[in-house]
Amino acid sequence: MATDIAAVNTTRGLRKVGRYSLLVFVAIVVLFPIYAVLLQALKSGPDSLDHPRSLLPVDLTFSTISEAWTQGDLGRLLMNSLFVSVMVTLGVIVTSLLAAYAFAFLEFPFKGPIFVFYIATMLVPGEVTVVFNQRTADSLGWINSYQGLIVPSLASTFGVFLVRQVFLQLPHELREAASLDGVGHLRFLWEVAAPLSRPTLGALGLFTFLGTWNAYLWPSQVIRGDRAHETIQIGLDRLKSNDISRLNLVTGGLVVAALPIFILLVVFQRQLVRGLTAGAVKG
C-alpha cells in the first residue's frame, strides 16, 4: 500500500515538473524577443554597431530612446495614434451595441439570413478590400485626413457578434417588462442592456484599441507623406527608412510605441478575460 502511494506521488511530482518545465520554456520563447528588442534599444550607438547580436548588456543608456523620441517626433505620432484609436474604439462600441441589440431583441424579415451573411464577412481578409476602400476614401477626399483613418473602421463584425452573444443571455422578460412600462428601445439599451454587458464592452474596446494602435496597412494607404496625420506605425517605418544602420534607434521607437499597449494589457488583463468569457455561454 505504501509503495503504491509513493508511486502515485512520484508520478504526480514528475507531471508537475513536466508542466512547469513546459511553462518555463514557453515563457522563455515568448519573452526572448521582447528582451532582445529592449536590450537593443538601450545600447549606445557604437555598441549597437560593434555588437549587434550581443545578448549581454554592456553599455546601456537611455539616450537612444531620447534620440528616437526627438528624431522620430514620437510625441506627435503617439498623440495621433491615441486620438485615432480612441475615436475608433468609441465608434465600434456604439455601432456594435446598436447592431447587436437589433439582432438580439428586434424581429424583422430575414433576420437570421442577414446575420449569417453579416458574420460571413469575417471570412473575407481585410487585404482583399483595401484597394476598393482606398479608392472610395480618395473619391471622398479623405486622403491625408483623420476621416480616412477613422470612419472606415467604425464598424466591427466581431464586435456585433460578441455583444449579441451577451444580449442573448439577458432574459427577454426584462425587455417585455420594460416595454409594458413604456421604456423604448434606446432607453432600454443604454440603461439596462449596455450596463449589464460592461465587461464584454470593455474587452471589445481593448481589442479595438490594440488593433487600431497597431494598424499599419490601412494607414499606409490613406496617409501619403502627410506627417501631420501620421500614426505611430507609419512614423516608425519612416524612422527605419531614414537610417537603417541605426538599429538601436528603430528599436528605441518600438519600445516607446509598445509601452502604452503593455500598460493597457497589464491593467485590464482580468477585465479582458472576464469580458471574453461573458459571451461564451449561449449561441
mmCIF file of C-alpha atoms in Angstrom:
data_model
loop_
_atom_site.group_PDB
_atom_site.id
_atom_site.type_symbol
_atom_site.label_atom_id
_atom_site.label_comp_id
_atom_site.label_asym_id
_atom_site.label_seq_id
_atom_site.Cartn_x
_atom_site.Cartn_y
_atom_site.Cartn_z
ATOM 1 C CA MET A 1 0.000 0.000 0.000
ATOM 2 C CA ALA A 2 2.771 2.403 0.978
ATOM 3 C CA THR A 3 4.597 1.507 -2.229
ATOM 4 C CA ASP A 4 1.521 2.340 -4.329
ATOM 5 C CA ILE A 5 1.106 5.705 -2.598
ATOM 6 C CA ALA A 6 4.782 6.521 -3.148
ATOM 7 C CA ALA A 7 4.474 5.595 -6.827
ATOM 8 C CA VAL A 8 1.411 7.817 -7.231
ATOM 9 C CA ASN A 9 3.172 10.728 -5.520
ATOM 10 C CA THR A 10 6.224 10.232 -7.722
ATOM 11 C CA THR A 11 4.070 10.235 -10.853
ATOM 12 C CA ARG A 12 2.285 13.410 -9.755
ATOM 13 C CA GLY A 13 5.609 15.048 -8.979
ATOM 14 C CA LEU A 14 7.015 14.170 -12.395
ATOM 15 C CA ARG A 15 3.890 15.506 -14.099
ATOM 16 C CA LYS A 16 4.127 18.737 -12.144
ATOM 17 C CA VAL A 17 7.808 19.106 -13.040
ATOM 18 C CA GLY A 18 6.949 18.456 -16.688
ATOM 19 C CA ARG A 19 4.163 21.049 -16.697
ATOM 20 C CA TYR A 20 6.298 23.720 -15.060
ATOM 21 C CA SER A 21 9.214 22.942 -17.377
ATOM 22 C CA LEU A 22 6.922 23.399 -20.368
ATOM 23 C CA LEU A 23 5.594 26.678 -18.957
ATOM 24 C CA VAL A 24 9.126 27.951 -18.360
ATOM 25 C CA PHE A 25 10.123 27.016 -21.910
ATOM 26 C CA VAL A 26 7.080 28.770 -23.406
ATOM 27 C CA ALA A 27 7.744 31.847 -21.249
ATOM 28 C CA ILE A 28 11.344 31.994 -22.477
ATOM 29 C CA VAL A 29 10.237 31.689 -26.104
ATOM 30 C CA VAL A 30 7.673 34.478 -25.652
ATOM 31 C CA LEU A 31 9.864 36.833 -23.614
ATOM 32 C CA PHE A 32 13.106 36.419 -25.543
ATOM 33 C CA PRO A 33 12.134 38.700 -28.491
ATOM 34 C CA ILE A 34 10.964 41.347 -26.021
ATOM 35 C CA TYR A 35 14.265 41.117 -24.152
ATOM 36 C CA ALA A 36 16.247 41.347 -27.403
ATOM 37 C CA VAL A 37 14.362 44.455 -28.572
ATOM 38 C CA LEU A 38 14.640 46.161 -25.187
ATOM 39 C CA LEU A 39 18.361 45.373 -24.974
ATOM 40 C CA GLN A 40 18.977 46.715 -28.472
ATOM 41 C CA ALA A 41 17.038 49.883 -27.651
ATOM 42 C CA LEU A 42 19.216 50.551 -24.610
ATOM 43 C CA LYS A 43 22.531 50.053 -26.421
ATOM 44 C CA SER A 44 24.659 53.023 -27.330
ATOM 45 C CA GLY A 45 25.292 53.779 -30.997
ATOM 46 C CA PRO A 46 28.838 52.340 -31.143
ATOM 47 C CA ASP A 47 27.856 49.272 -29.119
ATOM 48 C CA SER A 48 24.899 48.633 -31.423
ATOM 49 C CA LEU A 49 27.153 48.737 -34.497
ATOM 50 C CA ASP A 50 30.025 46.748 -32.986
ATOM 51 C CA HIS A 51 27.942 44.076 -31.253
ATOM 52 C CA PRO A 52 24.534 43.964 -32.975
ATOM 53 C CA ARG A 53 23.873 40.355 -31.929
ATOM 54 C CA SER A 54 25.168 40.526 -28.391
ATOM 55 C CA LEU A 55 22.602 39.358 -25.830
ATOM 56 C CA LEU A 56 24.516 40.590 -22.795
ATOM 57 C CA PRO A 57 24.206 44.199 -21.616
ATOM 58 C CA VAL A 58 27.457 46.134 -21.867
ATOM 59 C CA ASP A 59 26.975 49.875 -22.219
ATOM 60 C CA LEU A 60 23.302 50.567 -21.624
ATOM 61 C CA THR A 61 21.899 54.059 -21.983
ATOM 62 C CA PHE A 62 18.507 55.757 -22.301
ATOM 63 C CA SER A 63 19.921 58.340 -24.690
ATOM 64 C CA THR A 64 18.937 56.180 -27.665
ATOM 65 C CA ILE A 65 15.259 56.281 -26.697
ATOM 66 C CA SER A 66 15.533 60.027 -26.162
ATOM 67 C CA GLU A 67 17.121 60.425 -29.595
ATOM 68 C CA ALA A 68 14.415 58.283 -31.194
ATOM 69 C CA TRP A 69 11.765 60.416 -29.471
ATOM 70 C CA THR A 70 13.264 63.607 -30.884
ATOM 71 C CA GLN A 71 14.329 62.427 -34.330
ATOM 72 C CA GLY A 72 11.155 60.462 -34.980
ATOM 73 C CA ASP A 73 8.846 63.109 -33.481
ATOM 74 C CA LEU A 74 7.282 60.302 -31.456
ATOM 75 C CA GLY A 75 5.278 62.626 -29.233
ATOM 76 C CA ARG A 76 3.167 63.826 -32.157
ATOM 77 C CA LEU A 77 2.858 60.298 -33.541
ATOM 78 C CA LEU A 78 1.658 58.958 -30.198
ATOM 79 C CA MET A 79 -0.971 61.684 -29.894
ATOM 80 C CA ASN A 80 -2.233 60.990 -33.426
ATOM 81 C CA SER A 81 -2.450 57.263 -32.726
ATOM 82 C CA LEU A 82 -4.154 57.911 -29.398
ATOM 83 C CA PHE A 83 -6.779 60.162 -30.989
ATOM 84 C CA VAL A 84 -7.492 57.752 -33.851
ATOM 85 C CA SER A 85 -7.575 54.700 -31.562
ATOM 86 C CA VAL A 86 -9.932 56.332 -29.051
ATOM 87 C CA MET A 87 -12.334 57.553 -31.744
ATOM 88 C CA VAL A 88 -12.409 54.177 -33.494
ATOM 89 C CA THR A 89 -12.909 52.382 -30.182
ATOM 90 C CA LEU A 90 -15.845 54.578 -29.200
ATOM 91 C CA GLY A 91 -17.381 54.215 -32.652
ATOM 92 C CA VAL A 92 -17.060 50.432 -32.658
ATOM 93 C CA ILE A 93 -18.657 50.162 -29.214
ATOM 94 C CA VAL A 94 -21.630 52.319 -30.252
ATOM 95 C CA THR A 95 -22.239 50.601 -33.599
ATOM 96 C CA SER A 96 -21.774 47.148 -32.064
ATOM 97 C CA LEU A 97 -24.307 47.942 -29.340
ATOM 98 C CA LEU A 98 -26.912 49.160 -31.818
ATOM 99 C CA ALA A 99 -26.494 46.320 -34.318
ATOM 100 C CA ALA A 100 -26.241 43.622 -31.649
ATOM 101 C CA TYR A 101 -29.410 44.901 -29.985
ATOM 102 C CA ALA A 102 -31.271 44.702 -33.283
ATOM 103 C CA PHE A 103 -30.140 41.127 -33.924
ATOM 104 C CA ALA A 104 -30.855 40.030 -30.348
ATOM 105 C CA PHE A 105 -34.134 41.763 -29.436
ATOM 106 C CA LEU A 106 -35.861 43.005 -32.577
ATOM 107 C CA GLU A 107 -37.847 40.959 -35.057
ATOM 108 C CA PHE A 108 -37.654 41.796 -38.752
ATOM 109 C CA PRO A 109 -37.828 39.840 -42.027
ATOM 110 C CA PHE A 110 -34.830 37.657 -42.883
ATOM 111 C CA LYS A 111 -33.084 38.444 -39.609
ATOM 112 C CA GLY A 112 -31.395 35.046 -39.474
ATOM 113 C CA PRO A 113 -30.022 35.029 -43.051
ATOM 114 C CA ILE A 114 -28.915 38.647 -42.744
ATOM 115 C CA PHE A 115 -26.987 37.861 -39.574
ATOM 116 C CA VAL A 116 -25.371 34.784 -41.145
ATOM 117 C CA PHE A 117 -24.342 36.817 -44.192
ATOM 118 C CA TYR A 118 -23.033 39.572 -41.941
ATOM 119 C CA ILE A 119 -20.930 37.156 -39.898
ATOM 120 C CA ALA A 120 -19.687 35.501 -43.105
ATOM 121 C CA THR A 121 -17.897 38.732 -43.978
ATOM 122 C CA MET A 122 -15.397 37.836 -41.253
ATOM 123 C CA LEU A 123 -14.093 35.187 -43.656
ATOM 124 C CA VAL A 124 -13.017 37.875 -46.129
ATOM 125 C CA PRO A 125 -9.449 39.068 -45.422
ATOM 126 C CA GLY A 126 -9.166 42.794 -44.951
ATOM 127 C CA GLU A 127 -6.406 42.943 -47.548
ATOM 128 C CA VAL A 128 -8.928 41.986 -50.240
ATOM 129 C CA THR A 129 -10.920 45.197 -49.804
ATOM 130 C CA VAL A 130 -8.018 47.601 -49.236
ATOM 131 C CA VAL A 131 -7.765 48.800 -52.842
ATOM 132 C CA PHE A 132 -11.504 49.423 -53.201
ATOM 133 C CA ASN A 133 -11.695 51.164 -49.820
ATOM 134 C CA GLN A 134 -8.690 53.294 -50.683
ATOM 135 C CA ARG A 135 -10.323 54.424 -53.920
ATOM 136 C CA THR A 136 -13.519 55.223 -52.034
ATOM 137 C CA ALA A 137 -11.590 57.292 -49.495
ATOM 138 C CA ASP A 138 -9.820 59.071 -52.348
ATOM 139 C CA SER A 139 -13.112 59.923 -54.057
ATOM 140 C CA LEU A 140 -14.451 61.343 -50.788
ATOM 141 C CA GLY A 141 -11.364 63.489 -50.271
ATOM 142 C CA TRP A 142 -10.332 61.587 -47.158
ATOM 143 C CA ILE A 143 -6.710 61.004 -48.127
ATOM 144 C CA ASN A 144 -4.321 62.526 -45.569
ATOM 145 C CA SER A 145 -7.122 63.149 -43.081
ATOM 146 C CA TYR A 146 -8.440 61.792 -39.803
ATOM 147 C CA GLN A 147 -11.696 60.848 -41.528
ATOM 148 C CA GLY A 148 -9.840 58.407 -43.739
ATOM 149 C CA LEU A 149 -8.168 56.832 -40.726
ATOM 150 C CA ILE A 150 -11.270 56.647 -38.531
ATOM 151 C CA VAL A 151 -14.527 56.294 -40.485
ATOM 152 C CA PRO A 152 -13.808 53.015 -42.362
ATOM 153 C CA SER A 153 -13.070 51.299 -39.037
ATOM 154 C CA LEU A 154 -16.144 52.411 -37.101
ATOM 155 C CA ALA A 155 -17.979 49.095 -37.501
ATOM 156 C CA SER A 156 -16.798 45.656 -36.395
ATOM 157 C CA THR A 157 -18.385 42.344 -37.337
ATOM 158 C CA PHE A 158 -16.612 40.674 -34.438
ATOM 159 C CA GLY A 159 -17.911 43.351 -32.083
ATOM 160 C CA VAL A 160 -21.516 42.826 -33.172
ATOM 161 C CA PHE A 161 -21.186 39.068 -32.774
ATOM 162 C CA LEU A 162 -19.568 39.347 -29.329
ATOM 163 C CA VAL A 163 -22.114 41.807 -27.911
ATOM 164 C CA ARG A 164 -25.034 39.894 -29.424
ATOM 165 C CA GLN A 165 -23.923 36.755 -27.589
ATOM 166 C CA VAL A 166 -24.153 38.646 -24.307
ATOM 167 C CA PHE A 167 -27.539 40.147 -25.167
ATOM 168 C CA LEU A 168 -28.902 36.666 -25.907
ATOM 169 C CA GLN A 169 -28.172 35.705 -22.304
ATOM 170 C CA LEU A 170 -30.332 38.523 -20.961
ATOM 171 C CA PRO A 171 -33.887 37.405 -20.094
ATOM 172 C CA HIS A 172 -36.344 38.609 -22.699
ATOM 173 C CA GLU A 173 -38.738 39.173 -19.804
ATOM 174 C CA LEU A 174 -36.640 42.235 -18.972
ATOM 175 C CA ARG A 175 -37.407 43.729 -22.358
ATOM 176 C CA GLU A 176 -41.085 42.784 -22.128
ATOM 177 C CA ALA A 177 -41.418 44.331 -18.669
ATOM 178 C CA ALA A 178 -39.649 47.475 -19.836
ATOM 179 C CA SER A 179 -41.967 47.675 -22.830
ATOM 180 C CA LEU A 180 -45.018 47.472 -20.565
ATOM 181 C CA ASP A 181 -43.583 50.360 -18.545
ATOM 182 C CA GLY A 182 -43.256 52.440 -21.682
ATOM 183 C CA VAL A 183 -39.476 52.139 -21.965
ATOM 184 C CA GLY A 184 -38.326 52.497 -25.564
ATOM 185 C CA HIS A 185 -35.617 50.526 -27.287
ATOM 186 C CA LEU A 186 -32.859 53.122 -26.946
ATOM 187 C CA ARG A 187 -33.579 53.754 -23.294
ATOM 188 C CA PHE A 188 -33.598 50.020 -22.550
ATOM 189 C CA LEU A 189 -30.332 49.640 -24.443
ATOM 190 C CA TRP A 190 -28.474 52.407 -22.614
ATOM 191 C CA GLU A 191 -29.966 51.903 -19.146
ATOM 192 C CA VAL A 192 -30.293 48.102 -18.957
ATOM 193 C CA ALA A 193 -28.598 46.103 -21.706
ATOM 194 C CA ALA A 194 -25.401 48.125 -22.014
ATOM 195 C CA PRO A 195 -24.619 48.268 -18.258
ATOM 196 C CA LEU A 196 -25.161 44.507 -17.948
ATOM 197 C CA SER A 197 -22.719 43.998 -20.829
ATOM 198 C CA ARG A 198 -19.990 46.208 -19.403
ATOM 199 C CA PRO A 199 -17.264 43.502 -19.103
ATOM 200 C CA THR A 200 -17.742 42.453 -22.720
ATOM 201 C CA LEU A 201 -17.795 46.046 -23.907
ATOM 202 C CA GLY A 202 -14.546 46.616 -22.028
ATOM 203 C CA ALA A 203 -12.930 43.631 -23.731
ATOM 204 C CA LEU A 204 -14.211 44.765 -27.124
ATOM 205 C CA GLY A 205 -12.903 48.261 -26.511
ATOM 206 C CA LEU A 206 -9.484 46.942 -25.524
ATOM 207 C CA PHE A 207 -9.251 44.682 -28.580
ATOM 208 C CA THR A 208 -10.334 47.516 -30.858
ATOM 209 C CA PHE A 209 -7.877 49.955 -29.325
ATOM 210 C CA LEU A 210 -4.997 47.492 -29.678
ATOM 211 C CA GLY A 211 -5.892 46.666 -33.267
ATOM 212 C CA THR A 212 -6.175 50.317 -34.258
ATOM 213 C CA TRP A 213 -2.974 51.272 -32.460
ATOM 214 C CA ASN A 214 -1.002 48.539 -34.228
ATOM 215 C CA ALA A 215 -2.615 49.024 -37.652
ATOM 216 C CA TYR A 216 -0.198 49.689 -40.488
ATOM 217 C CA LEU A 217 -1.757 48.549 -43.777
ATOM 218 C CA TRP A 218 -4.766 50.871 -43.892
ATOM 219 C CA PRO A 219 -2.993 53.995 -42.527
ATOM 220 C CA SER A 220 -0.245 53.462 -45.099
ATOM 221 C CA GLN A 221 -2.890 53.659 -47.850
ATOM 222 C CA VAL A 222 -4.603 56.870 -46.736
ATOM 223 C CA ILE A 223 -1.622 58.789 -45.346
ATOM 224 C CA ARG A 224 0.752 59.737 -48.133
ATOM 225 C CA GLY A 225 3.660 61.750 -46.826
ATOM 226 C CA ASP A 226 1.475 63.974 -44.627
ATOM 227 C CA ARG A 227 3.339 63.948 -41.330
ATOM 228 C CA ALA A 228 0.611 65.910 -39.568
ATOM 229 C CA HIS A 229 -1.678 62.861 -39.676
ATOM 230 C CA GLU A 230 0.863 60.048 -39.400
ATOM 231 C CA THR A 231 0.246 57.350 -36.807
ATOM 232 C CA ILE A 232 2.956 55.728 -34.732
ATOM 233 C CA GLN A 233 3.313 52.715 -37.046
ATOM 234 C CA ILE A 234 3.805 54.889 -40.132
ATOM 235 C CA GLY A 235 6.286 57.060 -38.255
ATOM 236 C CA LEU A 236 8.300 54.041 -37.127
ATOM 237 C CA ASP A 237 8.511 52.817 -40.711
ATOM 238 C CA ARG A 238 9.819 56.218 -41.779
ATOM 239 C CA LEU A 239 12.315 56.194 -38.910
ATOM 240 C CA LYS A 240 13.593 52.830 -40.103
ATOM 241 C CA SER A 241 13.920 54.075 -43.670
ATOM 242 C CA ASN A 242 15.853 57.180 -42.665
ATOM 243 C CA ASP A 243 18.826 55.333 -41.182
ATOM 244 C CA ILE A 244 18.662 51.571 -41.381
ATOM 245 C CA SER A 245 22.144 51.258 -39.848
ATOM 246 C CA ARG A 246 20.834 52.664 -36.564
ATOM 247 C CA LEU A 247 19.066 49.536 -35.382
ATOM 248 C CA ASN A 248 19.068 50.749 -31.792
ATOM 249 C CA LEU A 249 17.249 53.923 -32.864
ATOM 250 C CA VAL A 250 14.490 51.908 -34.511
ATOM 251 C CA THR A 251 14.122 49.554 -31.551
ATOM 252 C CA GLY A 252 14.019 52.569 -29.250
ATOM 253 C CA GLY A 253 10.991 53.782 -31.178
ATOM 254 C CA LEU A 254 9.457 50.313 -30.970
ATOM 255 C CA VAL A 255 9.799 50.327 -27.193
ATOM 256 C CA VAL A 256 8.078 53.710 -26.952
ATOM 257 C CA ALA A 257 5.253 52.549 -29.245
ATOM 258 C CA ALA A 258 4.738 49.298 -27.333
ATOM 259 C CA LEU A 259 4.776 50.826 -23.856
ATOM 260 C CA PRO A 260 1.146 52.103 -23.853
ATOM 261 C CA ILE A 261 -0.072 48.717 -25.116
ATOM 262 C CA PHE A 262 1.871 46.892 -22.424
ATOM 263 C CA ILE A 263 0.407 49.115 -19.711
ATOM 264 C CA LEU A 264 -3.143 48.573 -21.002
ATOM 265 C CA LEU A 265 -2.762 44.802 -21.050
ATOM 266 C CA VAL A 266 -1.315 44.701 -17.539
ATOM 267 C CA VAL A 267 -4.002 46.962 -16.073
ATOM 268 C CA PHE A 268 -7.008 45.401 -17.832
ATOM 269 C CA GLN A 269 -5.942 41.763 -18.029
ATOM 270 C CA ARG A 270 -8.678 40.469 -15.717
ATOM 271 C CA GLN A 271 -11.376 42.565 -17.363
ATOM 272 C CA LEU A 272 -10.287 41.220 -20.736
ATOM 273 C CA VAL A 273 -10.645 37.588 -19.684
ATOM 274 C CA ARG A 274 -13.951 38.226 -17.898
ATOM 275 C CA GLY A 275 -15.357 40.069 -20.894
ATOM 276 C CA LEU A 276 -14.463 37.321 -23.351
ATOM 277 C CA THR A 277 -15.939 34.551 -21.213
ATOM 278 C CA ALA A 278 -19.155 36.500 -20.601
ATOM 279 C CA GLY A 279 -20.430 35.853 -24.116
ATOM 280 C CA ALA A 280 -19.310 32.242 -24.405
ATOM 281 C CA VAL A 281 -22.332 30.574 -22.818
ATOM 282 C CA LYS A 282 -25.213 30.903 -25.233
ATOM 283 C CA GLY A 283 -25.097 30.859 -29.031
#
